[in-house]
């Protein structure tokens, strides 16, 4: 996905890390966003209308209200979020089914063990996502001020 640009509407210095409310009018260059199947960051919408998002400021970046900025969500963060949300339940289901197979529990036992493992994986994902540092990691970030804007 291309990095969308936006205009800083306000800054929230009382938050840690400092966050900005950015009005983003992202052209739909990402095929997934254009199809309405984006990454969930809500940076670009299907309708192309401006949307306001809350984004962290990159360390050392100084911006003011009205500045034009570039907003990014790191690909590694998208991958990490996907692995937590989808990977942990899937791994739990596979491990549960494998354990049932090794224990010769039969088809019903394997299905129940896979279900239990999937539920355990969902619980693990939920616990992982509730850690205090987690929401900030998966929040879009203002990475640069666009030259000549201000």
PDB file of C-alpha atoms in Angstrom:
ATOM      1  CA  UNK A   1       0.000   0.000   0.000  1.00  0.00           C
ATOM      2  CA  UNK A   2       1.224   3.492  -0.788  1.00  0.00           C
ATOM      3  CA  UNK A   3       1.632   5.806   2.171  1.00  0.00           C
ATOM      4  CA  UNK A   4      -1.336   8.168   2.304  1.00  0.00           C
ATOM      5  CA  UNK A   5      -0.916  11.866   2.930  1.00  0.00           C
ATOM      6  CA  UNK A   6      -3.020  13.969   5.201  1.00  0.00           C
ATOM      7  CA  UNK A   7      -3.359  17.226   7.095  1.00  0.00           C
ATOM      8  CA  UNK A   8      -2.826  17.442  10.855  1.00  0.00           C
ATOM      9  CA  UNK A   9      -6.020  18.650  12.512  1.00  0.00           C
ATOM     10  CA  UNK A  10      -4.873  18.555  16.142  1.00  0.00           C
ATOM     11  CA  UNK A  11      -2.147  17.230  18.420  1.00  0.00           C
ATOM     12  CA  UNK A  12      -2.582  15.455  21.756  1.00  0.00           C
ATOM     13  CA  UNK A  13       0.532  16.054  23.853  1.00  0.00           C
ATOM     14  CA  UNK A  14      -1.085  14.611  26.981  1.00  0.00           C
ATOM     15  CA  UNK A  15      -0.968  11.117  25.459  1.00  0.00           C
ATOM     16  CA  UNK A  16       2.111   8.948  25.551  1.00  0.00           C
ATOM     17  CA  UNK A  17       3.224   8.627  22.802  1.00  0.00           C
ATOM     18  CA  UNK A  18       2.097  11.956  21.358  1.00  0.00           C
ATOM     19  CA  UNK A  19      -0.741  11.450  18.862  1.00  0.00           C
ATOM     20  CA  UNK A  20      -2.167  13.563  16.089  1.00  0.00           C
ATOM     21  CA  UNK A  21      -5.584  13.568  14.505  1.00  0.00           C
ATOM     22  CA  UNK A  22      -4.933  13.522  10.763  1.00  0.00           C
ATOM     23  CA  UNK A  23      -7.453  14.087   7.984  1.00  0.00           C
ATOM     24  CA  UNK A  24      -6.532  11.601   5.278  1.00  0.00           C
ATOM     25  CA  UNK A  25      -7.839  11.722   1.729  1.00  0.00           C
ATOM     26  CA  UNK A  26      -6.092   8.662   0.403  1.00  0.00           C
ATOM     27  CA  UNK A  27      -6.349   7.773  -3.242  1.00  0.00           C
ATOM     28  CA  UNK A  28      -7.204   4.093  -3.464  1.00  0.00           C
ATOM     29  CA  UNK A  29      -3.906   2.780  -4.801  1.00  0.00           C
ATOM     30  CA  UNK A  30      -4.080  -0.345  -2.695  1.00  0.00           C
ATOM     31  CA  UNK A  31      -6.163  -3.004  -4.440  1.00  0.00           C
ATOM     32  CA  UNK A  32      -7.327  -4.459  -1.104  1.00  0.00           C
ATOM     33  CA  UNK A  33      -8.561  -1.062   0.116  1.00  0.00           C
ATOM     34  CA  UNK A  34     -10.304  -0.381  -3.192  1.00  0.00           C
ATOM     35  CA  UNK A  35     -12.143  -3.692  -2.828  1.00  0.00           C
ATOM     36  CA  UNK A  36     -13.136  -2.836   0.744  1.00  0.00           C
ATOM     37  CA  UNK A  37     -10.853  -5.566   2.119  1.00  0.00           C
ATOM     38  CA  UNK A  38      -8.084  -3.415   3.564  1.00  0.00           C
ATOM     39  CA  UNK A  39      -5.745  -4.190   6.417  1.00  0.00           C
ATOM     40  CA  UNK A  40      -8.104  -2.760   8.998  1.00  0.00           C
ATOM     41  CA  UNK A  41      -6.021   0.347   9.648  1.00  0.00           C
ATOM     42  CA  UNK A  42      -8.872   2.488   8.267  1.00  0.00           C
ATOM     43  CA  UNK A  43      -6.421   4.759   6.495  1.00  0.00           C
ATOM     44  CA  UNK A  44      -8.182   4.506   3.156  1.00  0.00           C
ATOM     45  CA  UNK A  45     -11.861   3.884   2.697  1.00  0.00           C
ATOM     46  CA  UNK A  46     -13.783   2.506  -0.226  1.00  0.00           C
ATOM     47  CA  UNK A  47     -15.717   5.753  -0.794  1.00  0.00           C
ATOM     48  CA  UNK A  48     -12.626   8.000  -1.077  1.00  0.00           C
ATOM     49  CA  UNK A  49     -14.061  10.589   1.320  1.00  0.00           C
ATOM     50  CA  UNK A  50     -11.717  12.200   3.854  1.00  0.00           C
ATOM     51  CA  UNK A  51     -11.521  10.381   7.156  1.00  0.00           C
ATOM     52  CA  UNK A  52      -9.972  11.382  10.434  1.00  0.00           C
ATOM     53  CA  UNK A  53      -7.572   8.931  12.033  1.00  0.00           C
ATOM     54  CA  UNK A  54      -5.484   9.041  15.179  1.00  0.00           C
ATOM     55  CA  UNK A  55      -1.806   8.426  14.456  1.00  0.00           C
ATOM     56  CA  UNK A  56       1.316   8.370  16.616  1.00  0.00           C
ATOM     57  CA  UNK A  57       4.130  10.790  15.825  1.00  0.00           C
ATOM     58  CA  UNK A  58       7.476   9.298  14.832  1.00  0.00           C
ATOM     59  CA  UNK A  59      10.153   9.963  17.458  1.00  0.00           C
ATOM     60  CA  UNK A  60      11.764  13.366  16.917  1.00  0.00           C
ATOM     61  CA  UNK A  61       9.195  14.519  14.367  1.00  0.00           C
ATOM     62  CA  UNK A  62       7.803  18.001  14.973  1.00  0.00           C
ATOM     63  CA  UNK A  63       4.551  18.968  13.316  1.00  0.00           C
ATOM     64  CA  UNK A  64       1.865  21.588  13.886  1.00  0.00           C
ATOM     65  CA  UNK A  65      -1.828  21.687  13.159  1.00  0.00           C
ATOM     66  CA  UNK A  66      -2.287  22.327   9.447  1.00  0.00           C
ATOM     67  CA  UNK A  67       0.936  20.592   8.338  1.00  0.00           C
ATOM     68  CA  UNK A  68       0.747  18.092   5.459  1.00  0.00           C
ATOM     69  CA  UNK A  69       2.173  14.751   6.575  1.00  0.00           C
ATOM     70  CA  UNK A  70       2.737  11.173   5.409  1.00  0.00           C
ATOM     71  CA  UNK A  71       1.044   8.374   7.376  1.00  0.00           C
ATOM     72  CA  UNK A  72       2.329   4.791   7.430  1.00  0.00           C
ATOM     73  CA  UNK A  73       1.510   1.475   9.006  1.00  0.00           C
ATOM     74  CA  UNK A  74       4.631  -0.652   8.928  1.00  0.00           C
ATOM     75  CA  UNK A  75       4.237  -3.889   6.952  1.00  0.00           C
ATOM     76  CA  UNK A  76       5.909  -5.806   9.796  1.00  0.00           C
ATOM     77  CA  UNK A  77       3.218  -4.518  12.167  1.00  0.00           C
ATOM     78  CA  UNK A  78       0.462  -5.669   9.802  1.00  0.00           C
ATOM     79  CA  UNK A  79       2.134  -9.082   9.655  1.00  0.00           C
ATOM     80  CA  UNK A  80       2.482  -9.247  13.455  1.00  0.00           C
ATOM     81  CA  UNK A  81      -1.163  -8.356  13.963  1.00  0.00           C
ATOM     82  CA  UNK A  82      -2.216 -10.994  11.427  1.00  0.00           C
ATOM     83  CA  UNK A  83      -0.083 -13.629  13.097  1.00  0.00           C
ATOM     84  CA  UNK A  84      -1.602 -12.849  16.483  1.00  0.00           C
ATOM     85  CA  UNK A  85      -5.212 -12.673  15.344  1.00  0.00           C
ATOM     86  CA  UNK A  86      -5.181 -15.564  12.855  1.00  0.00           C
ATOM     87  CA  UNK A  87      -2.006 -17.526  13.560  1.00  0.00           C
ATOM     88  CA  UNK A  88      -2.508 -18.290  17.250  1.00  0.00           C
ATOM     89  CA  UNK A  89      -6.006 -19.773  16.857  1.00  0.00           C
ATOM     90  CA  UNK A  90      -4.905 -21.737  13.787  1.00  0.00           C
ATOM     91  CA  UNK A  91      -1.826 -23.054  15.578  1.00  0.00           C
ATOM     92  CA  UNK A  92      -3.985 -24.037  18.546  1.00  0.00           C
ATOM     93  CA  UNK A  93      -6.407 -25.924  16.316  1.00  0.00           C
ATOM     94  CA  UNK A  94      -3.617 -27.755  14.491  1.00  0.00           C
ATOM     95  CA  UNK A  95      -1.858 -28.666  17.740  1.00  0.00           C
ATOM     96  CA  UNK A  96      -5.130 -29.857  19.256  1.00  0.00           C
ATOM     97  CA  UNK A  97      -5.911 -32.044  16.260  1.00  0.00           C
ATOM     98  CA  UNK A  98      -2.345 -33.405  16.205  1.00  0.00           C
ATOM     99  CA  UNK A  99      -2.525 -34.269  19.908  1.00  0.00           C
ATOM    100  CA  UNK A 100      -5.813 -36.093  19.354  1.00  0.00           C
ATOM    101  CA  UNK A 101      -4.318 -37.978  16.411  1.00  0.00           C
ATOM    102  CA  UNK A 102      -1.321 -39.048  18.506  1.00  0.00           C
ATOM    103  CA  UNK A 103      -3.687 -40.158  21.285  1.00  0.00           C
ATOM    104  CA  UNK A 104      -5.786 -42.190  18.791  1.00  0.00           C
ATOM    105  CA  UNK A 105      -8.886 -40.217  19.822  1.00  0.00           C
ATOM    106  CA  UNK A 106     -10.709 -40.767  16.527  1.00  0.00           C
ATOM    107  CA  UNK A 107     -12.447 -38.233  14.309  1.00  0.00           C
ATOM    108  CA  UNK A 108     -14.783 -36.827  16.952  1.00  0.00           C
ATOM    109  CA  UNK A 109     -11.911 -36.520  19.426  1.00  0.00           C
ATOM    110  CA  UNK A 110      -9.773 -34.773  16.822  1.00  0.00           C
ATOM    111  CA  UNK A 111     -12.575 -32.342  15.982  1.00  0.00           C
ATOM    112  CA  UNK A 112     -13.185 -31.546  19.652  1.00  0.00           C
ATOM    113  CA  UNK A 113      -9.462 -31.185  20.336  1.00  0.00           C
ATOM    114  CA  UNK A 114      -9.090 -28.879  17.307  1.00  0.00           C
ATOM    115  CA  UNK A 115     -12.005 -26.788  18.555  1.00  0.00           C
ATOM    116  CA  UNK A 116     -10.522 -26.614  22.055  1.00  0.00           C
ATOM    117  CA  UNK A 117      -7.101 -25.717  20.623  1.00  0.00           C
ATOM    118  CA  UNK A 118      -8.623 -23.013  18.443  1.00  0.00           C
ATOM    119  CA  UNK A 119     -10.421 -21.541  21.454  1.00  0.00           C
ATOM    120  CA  UNK A 120      -7.193 -21.637  23.458  1.00  0.00           C
ATOM    121  CA  UNK A 121      -5.441 -19.853  20.587  1.00  0.00           C
ATOM    122  CA  UNK A 122      -8.169 -17.178  20.510  1.00  0.00           C
ATOM    123  CA  UNK A 123      -7.780 -16.704  24.258  1.00  0.00           C
ATOM    124  CA  UNK A 124      -4.004 -16.389  23.854  1.00  0.00           C
ATOM    125  CA  UNK A 125      -4.494 -13.824  21.066  1.00  0.00           C
ATOM    126  CA  UNK A 126      -6.911 -11.849  23.209  1.00  0.00           C
ATOM    127  CA  UNK A 127      -4.463 -11.796  26.123  1.00  0.00           C
ATOM    128  CA  UNK A 128      -1.640 -10.767  23.773  1.00  0.00           C
ATOM    129  CA  UNK A 129      -3.680  -7.940  22.244  1.00  0.00           C
ATOM    130  CA  UNK A 130      -4.640  -6.589  25.666  1.00  0.00           C
ATOM    131  CA  UNK A 131      -1.036  -5.934  26.654  1.00  0.00           C
ATOM    132  CA  UNK A 132      -0.461  -2.203  27.249  1.00  0.00           C
ATOM    133  CA  UNK A 133       2.092  -1.788  24.436  1.00  0.00           C
ATOM    134  CA  UNK A 134       0.030  -3.623  21.835  1.00  0.00           C
ATOM    135  CA  UNK A 135      -2.492  -0.952  20.712  1.00  0.00           C
ATOM    136  CA  UNK A 136       0.294   1.573  20.104  1.00  0.00           C
ATOM    137  CA  UNK A 137       2.247  -0.893  17.977  1.00  0.00           C
ATOM    138  CA  UNK A 138      -0.637  -1.357  15.549  1.00  0.00           C
ATOM    139  CA  UNK A 139      -1.613   2.321  15.247  1.00  0.00           C
ATOM    140  CA  UNK A 140      -0.712   4.273  12.074  1.00  0.00           C
ATOM    141  CA  UNK A 141       2.274   6.594  12.453  1.00  0.00           C
ATOM    142  CA  UNK A 142       2.976  10.065  11.089  1.00  0.00           C
ATOM    143  CA  UNK A 143       6.412   9.421   9.610  1.00  0.00           C
ATOM    144  CA  UNK A 144       7.294  12.676   7.882  1.00  0.00           C
ATOM    145  CA  UNK A 145       6.253  16.234   7.200  1.00  0.00           C
ATOM    146  CA  UNK A 146       5.801  16.930   3.512  1.00  0.00           C
ATOM    147  CA  UNK A 147       8.288  19.556   2.331  1.00  0.00           C
ATOM    148  CA  UNK A 148       6.845  22.914   1.371  1.00  0.00           C
ATOM    149  CA  UNK A 149       3.666  22.298   3.356  1.00  0.00           C
ATOM    150  CA  UNK A 150       2.739  24.195   6.387  1.00  0.00           C
TER     151      UNK A 150
END
